[in-house]
Amino acid sequence: MAMEFATPYRSRSRIPPEPGRPYFVEKGMGDRAHLFGDLITIYAGGEQTERTFNLFTCEGPKGDTIPAHSHSETYEAFCVTAGAVRLFVEGAAGEQYEKLLGAGDFGFVPKNCPHVYRIERHHSQIVGVAAGPGGTSVHLVVRLRREAIQRHREVPEHFCSSRPAVRCRPFVASRILIADCNR
């Protein structure tokens, strides 16, 4: 799957390329890209925040999991503002977590923890923050696509609910950094 930018980078996004300038982003603007069937919109990227954090939204229809990945120096926070999103995380000691997040629910992924999400209801939206001492970049999405798609993994069987409506395919992620998006 190729990544397709929904708006040309910076030309119409209303995000200034240089740091240190106040700015405002209207609905429908921002750096936007289609990735794995979802629309990712970045409102504040590494260039604007001196590489300290990214603020983004992810919107999409009910679908498949994104490729499993981790971030060696980035913490990621997810707040579901509409719909439902299932978050799968493998902790530092190999423990497995799975949580269905609804509107108003929050999930946190520490650095170095492989994780996956799957949008469970049409018209779902996530507001996310990616931050860490190693810096972040507006190209986080590009790196995810470039590095993780080559190592595409599905949700582990043991991550799956016993409900038949939840589709899963076998995969073992234990202690494997599937894709390091900070590289």
mmCIF file with all atom_site columns, C-alpha atoms in Angstrom:
data_model
loop_
_atom_site.group_PDB
_atom_site.id
_atom_site.type_symbol
_atom_site.label_atom_id
_atom_site.label_alt_id
_atom_site.label_comp_id
_atom_site.label_asym_id
_atom_site.label_entity_id
_atom_site.label_seq_id
_atom_site.pdbx_PDB_ins_code
_atom_site.Cartn_x
_atom_site.Cartn_y
_atom_site.Cartn_z
_atom_site.occupancy
_atom_site.B_iso_or_equiv
_atom_site.pdbx_formal_charge
_atom_site.auth_seq_id
_atom_site.auth_comp_id
_atom_site.auth_asym_id
_atom_site.auth_atom_id
_atom_site.pdbx_PDB_model_num
ATOM 1   C CA . MET A 1 1   ? 0.000   0.000   0.000  1.00 0.00 ? 1   MET A CA 1
ATOM 2   C CA . ALA A 1 2   ? 1.328   3.404   -0.889 1.00 0.00 ? 2   ALA A CA 1
ATOM 3   C CA . MET A 1 3   ? 0.952   6.472   1.222  1.00 0.00 ? 3   MET A CA 1
ATOM 4   C CA . GLU A 1 4   ? -0.999  9.246   -0.395 1.00 0.00 ? 4   GLU A CA 1
ATOM 5   C CA . PHE A 1 5   ? -0.890  12.815  0.861  1.00 0.00 ? 5   PHE A CA 1
ATOM 6   C CA . ALA A 1 6   ? -4.352  14.332  1.089  1.00 0.00 ? 6   ALA A CA 1
ATOM 7   C CA . THR A 1 7   ? -2.964  17.869  0.986  1.00 0.00 ? 7   THR A CA 1
ATOM 8   C CA . PRO A 1 8   ? 0.373   18.786  -0.524 1.00 0.00 ? 8   PRO A CA 1
ATOM 9   C CA . TYR A 1 9   ? 2.926   19.135  2.245  1.00 0.00 ? 9   TYR A CA 1
ATOM 10  C CA . ARG A 1 10  ? 2.784   22.670  3.647  1.00 0.00 ? 10  ARG A CA 1
ATOM 11  C CA . SER A 1 11  ? 1.484   24.408  0.502  1.00 0.00 ? 11  SER A CA 1
ATOM 12  C CA . ARG A 1 12  ? -2.125  24.438  1.718  1.00 0.00 ? 12  ARG A CA 1
ATOM 13  C CA . SER A 1 13  ? -1.853  22.983  5.203  1.00 0.00 ? 13  SER A CA 1
ATOM 14  C CA . ARG A 1 14  ? -1.678  26.370  6.972  1.00 0.00 ? 14  ARG A CA 1
ATOM 15  C CA . ILE A 1 15  ? 1.187   25.118  9.136  1.00 0.00 ? 15  ILE A CA 1
ATOM 16  C CA . PRO A 1 16  ? 4.246   27.374  8.905  1.00 0.00 ? 16  PRO A CA 1
ATOM 17  C CA . PRO A 1 17  ? 7.458   25.538  8.013  1.00 0.00 ? 17  PRO A CA 1
ATOM 18  C CA . GLU A 1 18  ? 9.559   27.609  10.407 1.00 0.00 ? 18  GLU A CA 1
ATOM 19  C CA . PRO A 1 19  ? 9.396   27.190  14.211 1.00 0.00 ? 19  PRO A CA 1
ATOM 20  C CA . GLY A 1 20  ? 8.463   29.835  16.751 1.00 0.00 ? 20  GLY A CA 1
ATOM 21  C CA . ARG A 1 21  ? 5.441   31.314  14.962 1.00 0.00 ? 21  ARG A CA 1
ATOM 22  C CA . PRO A 1 22  ? 1.934   31.201  16.388 1.00 0.00 ? 22  PRO A CA 1
ATOM 23  C CA . TYR A 1 23  ? -0.572  29.746  13.935 1.00 0.00 ? 23  TYR A CA 1
ATOM 24  C CA . PHE A 1 24  ? -4.100  28.439  13.671 1.00 0.00 ? 24  PHE A CA 1
ATOM 25  C CA . VAL A 1 25  ? -5.392  25.448  11.733 1.00 0.00 ? 25  VAL A CA 1
ATOM 26  C CA . GLU A 1 26  ? -8.980  25.362  10.529 1.00 0.00 ? 26  GLU A CA 1
ATOM 27  C CA . LYS A 1 27  ? -10.971 22.172  10.236 1.00 0.00 ? 27  LYS A CA 1
ATOM 28  C CA . GLY A 1 28  ? -9.949  20.278  7.118  1.00 0.00 ? 28  GLY A CA 1
ATOM 29  C CA . MET A 1 29  ? -6.447  21.753  7.060  1.00 0.00 ? 29  MET A CA 1
ATOM 30  C CA . GLY A 1 30  ? -3.130  20.545  8.508  1.00 0.00 ? 30  GLY A CA 1
ATOM 31  C CA . ASP A 1 31  ? -0.613  18.108  7.063  1.00 0.00 ? 31  ASP A CA 1
ATOM 32  C CA . ARG A 1 32  ? -2.831  15.255  5.900  1.00 0.00 ? 32  ARG A CA 1
ATOM 33  C CA . ALA A 1 33  ? -2.032  11.807  4.577  1.00 0.00 ? 33  ALA A CA 1
ATOM 34  C CA . HIS A 1 34  ? -3.977  8.633   3.872  1.00 0.00 ? 34  HIS A CA 1
ATOM 35  C CA . LEU A 1 35  ? -2.249  5.696   5.514  1.00 0.00 ? 35  LEU A CA 1
ATOM 36  C CA . PHE A 1 36  ? -3.574  2.133   5.823  1.00 0.00 ? 36  PHE A CA 1
ATOM 37  C CA . GLY A 1 37  ? -7.078  3.384   5.023  1.00 0.00 ? 37  GLY A CA 1
ATOM 38  C CA . ASP A 1 38  ? -7.027  6.078   7.721  1.00 0.00 ? 38  ASP A CA 1
ATOM 39  C CA . LEU A 1 39  ? -6.717  9.843   7.359  1.00 0.00 ? 39  LEU A CA 1
ATOM 40  C CA . ILE A 1 40  ? -3.860  11.181  9.501  1.00 0.00 ? 40  ILE A CA 1
ATOM 41  C CA . THR A 1 41  ? -3.812  14.945  10.105 1.00 0.00 ? 41  THR A CA 1
ATOM 42  C CA . ILE A 1 42  ? -0.840  16.519  11.848 1.00 0.00 ? 42  ILE A CA 1
ATOM 43  C CA . TYR A 1 43  ? -1.559  19.877  13.471 1.00 0.00 ? 43  TYR A CA 1
ATOM 44  C CA . ALA A 1 44  ? 1.785   20.448  15.206 1.00 0.00 ? 44  ALA A CA 1
ATOM 45  C CA . GLY A 1 45  ? 4.836   18.569  14.021 1.00 0.00 ? 45  GLY A CA 1
ATOM 46  C CA . GLY A 1 46  ? 8.479   18.385  14.931 1.00 0.00 ? 46  GLY A CA 1
ATOM 47  C CA . GLU A 1 47  ? 9.357   21.507  12.966 1.00 0.00 ? 47  GLU A CA 1
ATOM 48  C CA . GLN A 1 48  ? 6.956   23.644  14.998 1.00 0.00 ? 48  GLN A CA 1
ATOM 49  C CA . THR A 1 49  ? 7.715   22.135  18.424 1.00 0.00 ? 49  THR A CA 1
ATOM 50  C CA . GLU A 1 50  ? 11.516  21.870  18.225 1.00 0.00 ? 50  GLU A CA 1
ATOM 51  C CA . ARG A 1 51  ? 11.014  18.108  17.803 1.00 0.00 ? 51  ARG A CA 1
ATOM 52  C CA . THR A 1 52  ? 9.437   17.727  21.253 1.00 0.00 ? 52  THR A CA 1
ATOM 53  C CA . PHE A 1 53  ? 5.994   16.427  20.214 1.00 0.00 ? 53  PHE A CA 1
ATOM 54  C CA . ASN A 1 54  ? 3.479   15.860  17.424 1.00 0.00 ? 54  ASN A CA 1
ATOM 55  C CA . LEU A 1 55  ? -0.238  16.524  17.797 1.00 0.00 ? 55  LEU A CA 1
ATOM 56  C CA . PHE A 1 56  ? -2.346  14.589  15.313 1.00 0.00 ? 56  PHE A CA 1
ATOM 57  C CA . THR A 1 57  ? -5.722  13.084  14.592 1.00 0.00 ? 57  THR A CA 1
ATOM 58  C CA . CYS A 1 58  ? -6.491  9.775   12.962 1.00 0.00 ? 58  CYS A CA 1
ATOM 59  C CA . GLU A 1 59  ? -9.892  9.227   11.379 1.00 0.00 ? 59  GLU A CA 1
ATOM 60  C CA . GLY A 1 60  ? -11.162 6.245   9.523  1.00 0.00 ? 60  GLY A CA 1
ATOM 61  C CA . PRO A 1 61  ? -13.689 3.552   8.844  1.00 0.00 ? 61  PRO A CA 1
ATOM 62  C CA . LYS A 1 62  ? -13.895 0.214   10.557 1.00 0.00 ? 62  LYS A CA 1
ATOM 63  C CA . GLY A 1 63  ? -10.962 -1.756  9.223  1.00 0.00 ? 63  GLY A CA 1
ATOM 64  C CA . ASP A 1 64  ? -7.912  -3.917  9.710  1.00 0.00 ? 64  ASP A CA 1
ATOM 65  C CA . THR A 1 65  ? -5.051  -3.367  12.131 1.00 0.00 ? 65  THR A CA 1
ATOM 66  C CA . ILE A 1 66  ? -2.196  -1.115  11.177 1.00 0.00 ? 66  ILE A CA 1
ATOM 67  C CA . PRO A 1 67  ? 1.247   -2.791  11.141 1.00 0.00 ? 67  PRO A CA 1
ATOM 68  C CA . ALA A 1 68  ? 2.707   -3.477  14.587 1.00 0.00 ? 68  ALA A CA 1
ATOM 69  C CA . HIS A 1 69  ? 5.448   -1.009  15.442 1.00 0.00 ? 69  HIS A CA 1
ATOM 70  C CA . SER A 1 70  ? 7.280   0.630   18.334 1.00 0.00 ? 70  SER A CA 1
ATOM 71  C CA . HIS A 1 71  ? 9.122   3.873   18.975 1.00 0.00 ? 71  HIS A CA 1
ATOM 72  C CA . SER A 1 72  ? 12.531  3.691   20.660 1.00 0.00 ? 72  SER A CA 1
ATOM 73  C CA . GLU A 1 73  ? 12.384  7.232   22.055 1.00 0.00 ? 73  GLU A CA 1
ATOM 74  C CA . THR A 1 74  ? 8.761   8.294   21.711 1.00 0.00 ? 74  THR A CA 1
ATOM 75  C CA . TYR A 1 75  ? 5.781   7.937   24.027 1.00 0.00 ? 75  TYR A CA 1
ATOM 76  C CA . GLU A 1 76  ? 2.375   7.880   22.361 1.00 0.00 ? 76  GLU A CA 1
ATOM 77  C CA . ALA A 1 77  ? -0.978  8.893   23.818 1.00 0.00 ? 77  ALA A CA 1
ATOM 78  C CA . PHE A 1 78  ? -4.368  8.172   22.264 1.00 0.00 ? 78  PHE A CA 1
ATOM 79  C CA . CYS A 1 79  ? -7.682  9.787   23.166 1.00 0.00 ? 79  CYS A CA 1
ATOM 80  C CA . VAL A 1 80  ? -10.674 8.466   21.256 1.00 0.00 ? 80  VAL A CA 1
ATOM 81  C CA . THR A 1 81  ? -13.062 11.337  20.531 1.00 0.00 ? 81  THR A CA 1
ATOM 82  C CA . ALA A 1 82  ? -15.593 9.452   18.378 1.00 0.00 ? 82  ALA A CA 1
ATOM 83  C CA . GLY A 1 83  ? -16.418 5.826   17.662 1.00 0.00 ? 83  GLY A CA 1
ATOM 84  C CA . ALA A 1 84  ? -14.324 2.957   18.989 1.00 0.00 ? 84  ALA A CA 1
ATOM 85  C CA . VAL A 1 85  ? -10.697 1.894   18.598 1.00 0.00 ? 85  VAL A CA 1
ATOM 86  C CA . ARG A 1 86  ? -9.088  -1.303  19.858 1.00 0.00 ? 86  ARG A CA 1
ATOM 87  C CA . LEU A 1 87  ? -5.527  -0.763  21.124 1.00 0.00 ? 87  LEU A CA 1
ATOM 88  C CA . PHE A 1 88  ? -3.102  -3.685  21.470 1.00 0.00 ? 88  PHE A CA 1
ATOM 89  C CA . VAL A 1 89  ? 0.157   -3.121  23.385 1.00 0.00 ? 89  VAL A CA 1
ATOM 90  C CA . GLU A 1 90  ? 2.993   -5.385  24.454 1.00 0.00 ? 90  GLU A CA 1
ATOM 91  C CA . GLY A 1 91  ? 4.636   -4.140  27.665 1.00 0.00 ? 91  GLY A CA 1
ATOM 92  C CA . ALA A 1 92  ? 8.365   -4.048  28.356 1.00 0.00 ? 92  ALA A CA 1
ATOM 93  C CA . ALA A 1 93  ? 8.239   -7.418  30.143 1.00 0.00 ? 93  ALA A CA 1
ATOM 94  C CA . GLY A 1 94  ? 6.247   -9.048  27.336 1.00 0.00 ? 94  GLY A CA 1
ATOM 95  C CA . GLU A 1 95  ? 2.844   -8.717  28.993 1.00 0.00 ? 95  GLU A CA 1
ATOM 96  C CA . GLN A 1 96  ? -0.046  -8.332  26.555 1.00 0.00 ? 96  GLN A CA 1
ATOM 97  C CA . TYR A 1 97  ? -2.718  -5.642  26.789 1.00 0.00 ? 97  TYR A CA 1
ATOM 98  C CA . GLU A 1 98  ? -5.869  -5.210  24.728 1.00 0.00 ? 98  GLU A CA 1
ATOM 99  C CA . LYS A 1 99  ? -8.484  -2.544  25.321 1.00 0.00 ? 99  LYS A CA 1
ATOM 100 C CA . LEU A 1 100 ? -11.500 -1.360  23.372 1.00 0.00 ? 100 LEU A CA 1
ATOM 101 C CA . LEU A 1 101 ? -11.530 2.425   23.733 1.00 0.00 ? 101 LEU A CA 1
ATOM 102 C CA . GLY A 1 102 ? -14.735 4.373   23.193 1.00 0.00 ? 102 GLY A CA 1
ATOM 103 C CA . ALA A 1 103 ? -15.364 8.102   22.919 1.00 0.00 ? 103 ALA A CA 1
ATOM 104 C CA . GLY A 1 104 ? -13.659 9.818   25.859 1.00 0.00 ? 104 GLY A CA 1
ATOM 105 C CA . ASP A 1 105 ? -11.349 6.875   26.649 1.00 0.00 ? 105 ASP A CA 1
ATOM 106 C CA . PHE A 1 106 ? -7.559  7.203   26.750 1.00 0.00 ? 106 PHE A CA 1
ATOM 107 C CA . GLY A 1 107 ? -4.648  4.858   26.078 1.00 0.00 ? 107 GLY A CA 1
ATOM 108 C CA . PHE A 1 108 ? -0.915  5.341   26.680 1.00 0.00 ? 108 PHE A CA 1
ATOM 109 C CA . VAL A 1 109 ? 1.963   3.497   25.005 1.00 0.00 ? 109 VAL A CA 1
ATOM 110 C CA . PRO A 1 110 ? 5.449   3.833   26.556 1.00 0.00 ? 110 PRO A CA 1
ATOM 111 C CA . LYS A 1 111 ? 8.534   3.924   24.369 1.00 0.00 ? 111 LYS A CA 1
ATOM 112 C CA . ASN A 1 112 ? 9.853   0.555   23.133 1.00 0.00 ? 112 ASN A CA 1
ATOM 113 C CA . CYS A 1 113 ? 6.446   -1.128  23.424 1.00 0.00 ? 113 CYS A CA 1
ATOM 114 C CA . PRO A 1 114 ? 5.134   -2.734  20.230 1.00 0.00 ? 114 PRO A CA 1
ATOM 115 C CA . HIS A 1 115 ? 1.587   -1.623  19.557 1.00 0.00 ? 115 HIS A CA 1
ATOM 116 C CA . VAL A 1 116 ? -1.224  -1.851  17.045 1.00 0.00 ? 116 VAL A CA 1
ATOM 117 C CA . TYR A 1 117 ? -4.618  -0.237  16.746 1.00 0.00 ? 117 TYR A CA 1
ATOM 118 C CA . ARG A 1 118 ? -7.726  -1.161  14.824 1.00 0.00 ? 118 ARG A CA 1
ATOM 119 C CA . ILE A 1 119 ? -10.696 1.109   14.225 1.00 0.00 ? 119 ILE A CA 1
ATOM 120 C CA . GLU A 1 120 ? -13.775 -0.852  15.293 1.00 0.00 ? 120 GLU A CA 1
ATOM 121 C CA . ARG A 1 121 ? -16.568 1.541   14.227 1.00 0.00 ? 121 ARG A CA 1
ATOM 122 C CA . HIS A 1 122 ? -17.030 3.693   11.147 1.00 0.00 ? 122 HIS A CA 1
ATOM 123 C CA . HIS A 1 123 ? -16.382 7.430   11.635 1.00 0.00 ? 123 HIS A CA 1
ATOM 124 C CA . SER A 1 124 ? -14.026 6.884   14.569 1.00 0.00 ? 124 SER A CA 1
ATOM 125 C CA . GLN A 1 125 ? -11.449 9.502   15.517 1.00 0.00 ? 125 GLN A CA 1
ATOM 126 C CA . ILE A 1 126 ? -8.321  9.499   17.666 1.00 0.00 ? 126 ILE A CA 1
ATOM 127 C CA . VAL A 1 127 ? -6.566  12.603  18.954 1.00 0.00 ? 127 VAL A CA 1
ATOM 128 C CA . GLY A 1 128 ? -2.970  11.641  19.582 1.00 0.00 ? 128 GLY A CA 1
ATOM 129 C CA . VAL A 1 129 ? 0.271   13.015  20.930 1.00 0.00 ? 129 VAL A CA 1
ATOM 130 C CA . ALA A 1 130 ? 3.689   11.550  20.206 1.00 0.00 ? 130 ALA A CA 1
ATOM 131 C CA . ALA A 1 131 ? 6.463   12.937  22.409 1.00 0.00 ? 131 ALA A CA 1
ATOM 132 C CA . GLY A 1 132 ? 9.866   11.974  23.704 1.00 0.00 ? 132 GLY A CA 1
ATOM 133 C CA . PRO A 1 133 ? 13.430  12.995  24.458 1.00 0.00 ? 133 PRO A CA 1
ATOM 134 C CA . GLY A 1 134 ? 14.665  11.779  21.074 1.00 0.00 ? 134 GLY A CA 1
ATOM 135 C CA . GLY A 1 135 ? 12.386  14.172  19.273 1.00 0.00 ? 135 GLY A CA 1
ATOM 136 C CA . THR A 1 136 ? 9.578   13.581  16.860 1.00 0.00 ? 136 THR A CA 1
ATOM 137 C CA . SER A 1 137 ? 8.897   14.636  13.338 1.00 0.00 ? 137 SER A CA 1
ATOM 138 C CA . VAL A 1 138 ? 5.979   15.340  11.090 1.00 0.00 ? 138 VAL A CA 1
ATOM 139 C CA . HIS A 1 139 ? 7.470   12.480  9.074  1.00 0.00 ? 139 HIS A CA 1
ATOM 140 C CA . LEU A 1 140 ? 6.487   9.971   11.784 1.00 0.00 ? 140 LEU A CA 1
ATOM 141 C CA . VAL A 1 141 ? 3.690   8.808   9.506  1.00 0.00 ? 141 VAL A CA 1
ATOM 142 C CA . VAL A 1 142 ? 6.061   8.467   6.556  1.00 0.00 ? 142 VAL A CA 1
ATOM 143 C CA . ARG A 1 143 ? 8.492   6.438   8.646  1.00 0.00 ? 143 ARG A CA 1
ATOM 144 C CA . LEU A 1 144 ? 5.698   4.183   9.859  1.00 0.00 ? 144 LEU A CA 1
ATOM 145 C CA . ARG A 1 145 ? 4.688   3.499   6.294  1.00 0.00 ? 145 ARG A CA 1
ATOM 146 C CA . ARG A 1 146 ? 8.212   3.055   4.928  1.00 0.00 ? 146 ARG A CA 1
ATOM 147 C CA . GLU A 1 147 ? 9.577   0.836   7.698  1.00 0.00 ? 147 GLU A CA 1
ATOM 148 C CA . ALA A 1 148 ? 6.583   -1.009  9.066  1.00 0.00 ? 148 ALA A CA 1
ATOM 149 C CA . ILE A 1 149 ? 4.824   -1.944  5.885  1.00 0.00 ? 149 ILE A CA 1
ATOM 150 C CA . GLN A 1 150 ? 7.786   -4.094  4.905  1.00 0.00 ? 150 GLN A CA 1
ATOM 151 C CA . ARG A 1 151 ? 7.435   -5.954  8.209  1.00 0.00 ? 151 ARG A CA 1
ATOM 152 C CA . HIS A 1 152 ? 3.632   -6.000  8.259  1.00 0.00 ? 152 HIS A CA 1
ATOM 153 C CA . ARG A 1 153 ? 2.364   -8.041  11.162 1.00 0.00 ? 153 ARG A CA 1
ATOM 154 C CA . GLU A 1 154 ? -1.131  -8.858  12.295 1.00 0.00 ? 154 GLU A CA 1
ATOM 155 C CA . VAL A 1 155 ? -2.542  -8.925  15.794 1.00 0.00 ? 155 VAL A CA 1
ATOM 156 C CA . PRO A 1 156 ? -1.314  -11.830 17.943 1.00 0.00 ? 156 PRO A CA 1
ATOM 157 C CA . GLU A 1 157 ? -3.815  -14.619 18.564 1.00 0.00 ? 157 GLU A CA 1
ATOM 158 C CA . HIS A 1 158 ? -3.442  -14.052 22.314 1.00 0.00 ? 158 HIS A CA 1
ATOM 159 C CA . PHE A 1 159 ? -4.360  -10.371 21.807 1.00 0.00 ? 159 PHE A CA 1
ATOM 160 C CA . CYS A 1 160 ? -7.728  -11.377 20.402 1.00 0.00 ? 160 CYS A CA 1
ATOM 161 C CA . SER A 1 161 ? -11.029 -11.432 22.151 1.00 0.00 ? 161 SER A CA 1
ATOM 162 C CA . SER A 1 162 ? -12.906 -14.711 22.108 1.00 0.00 ? 162 SER A CA 1
ATOM 163 C CA . ARG A 1 163 ? -15.820 -12.997 20.370 1.00 0.00 ? 163 ARG A CA 1
ATOM 164 C CA . PRO A 1 164 ? -16.202 -14.276 16.798 1.00 0.00 ? 164 PRO A CA 1
ATOM 165 C CA . ALA A 1 165 ? -16.812 -10.749 15.500 1.00 0.00 ? 165 ALA A CA 1
ATOM 166 C CA . VAL A 1 166 ? -13.181 -9.822  16.207 1.00 0.00 ? 166 VAL A CA 1
ATOM 167 C CA . ARG A 1 167 ? -11.014 -10.835 13.263 1.00 0.00 ? 167 ARG A CA 1
ATOM 168 C CA . CYS A 1 168 ? -7.420  -11.799 14.009 1.00 0.00 ? 168 CYS A CA 1
ATOM 169 C CA . ARG A 1 169 ? -4.544  -13.414 12.201 1.00 0.00 ? 169 ARG A CA 1
ATOM 170 C CA . PRO A 1 170 ? -1.594  -15.181 13.838 1.00 0.00 ? 170 PRO A CA 1
ATOM 171 C CA . PHE A 1 171 ? 1.564   -13.263 14.688 1.00 0.00 ? 171 PHE A CA 1
ATOM 172 C CA . VAL A 1 172 ? 4.118   -13.367 17.462 1.00 0.00 ? 172 VAL A CA 1
ATOM 173 C CA . ALA A 1 173 ? 5.555   -10.017 18.528 1.00 0.00 ? 173 ALA A CA 1
ATOM 174 C CA . SER A 1 174 ? 7.135   -10.897 21.851 1.00 0.00 ? 174 SER A CA 1
ATOM 175 C CA . ARG A 1 175 ? 10.154  -8.711  22.469 1.00 0.00 ? 175 ARG A CA 1
ATOM 176 C CA . ILE A 1 176 ? 10.520  -7.849  18.784 1.00 0.00 ? 176 ILE A CA 1
ATOM 177 C CA . LEU A 1 177 ? 10.715  -4.214  17.781 1.00 0.00 ? 177 LEU A CA 1
ATOM 178 C CA . ILE A 1 178 ? 8.617   -4.522  14.652 1.00 0.00 ? 178 ILE A CA 1
ATOM 179 C CA . ALA A 1 179 ? 9.493   -1.091  13.311 1.00 0.00 ? 179 ALA A CA 1
ATOM 180 C CA . ASP A 1 180 ? 11.342  1.652   15.126 1.00 0.00 ? 180 ASP A CA 1
ATOM 181 C CA . CYS A 1 181 ? 9.708   4.860   13.982 1.00 0.00 ? 181 CYS A CA 1
ATOM 182 C CA . ASN A 1 182 ? 12.347  7.110   15.570 1.00 0.00 ? 182 ASN A CA 1
ATOM 183 C CA . ARG A 1 183 ? 15.056  6.104   13.121 1.00 0.00 ? 183 ARG A CA 1
#
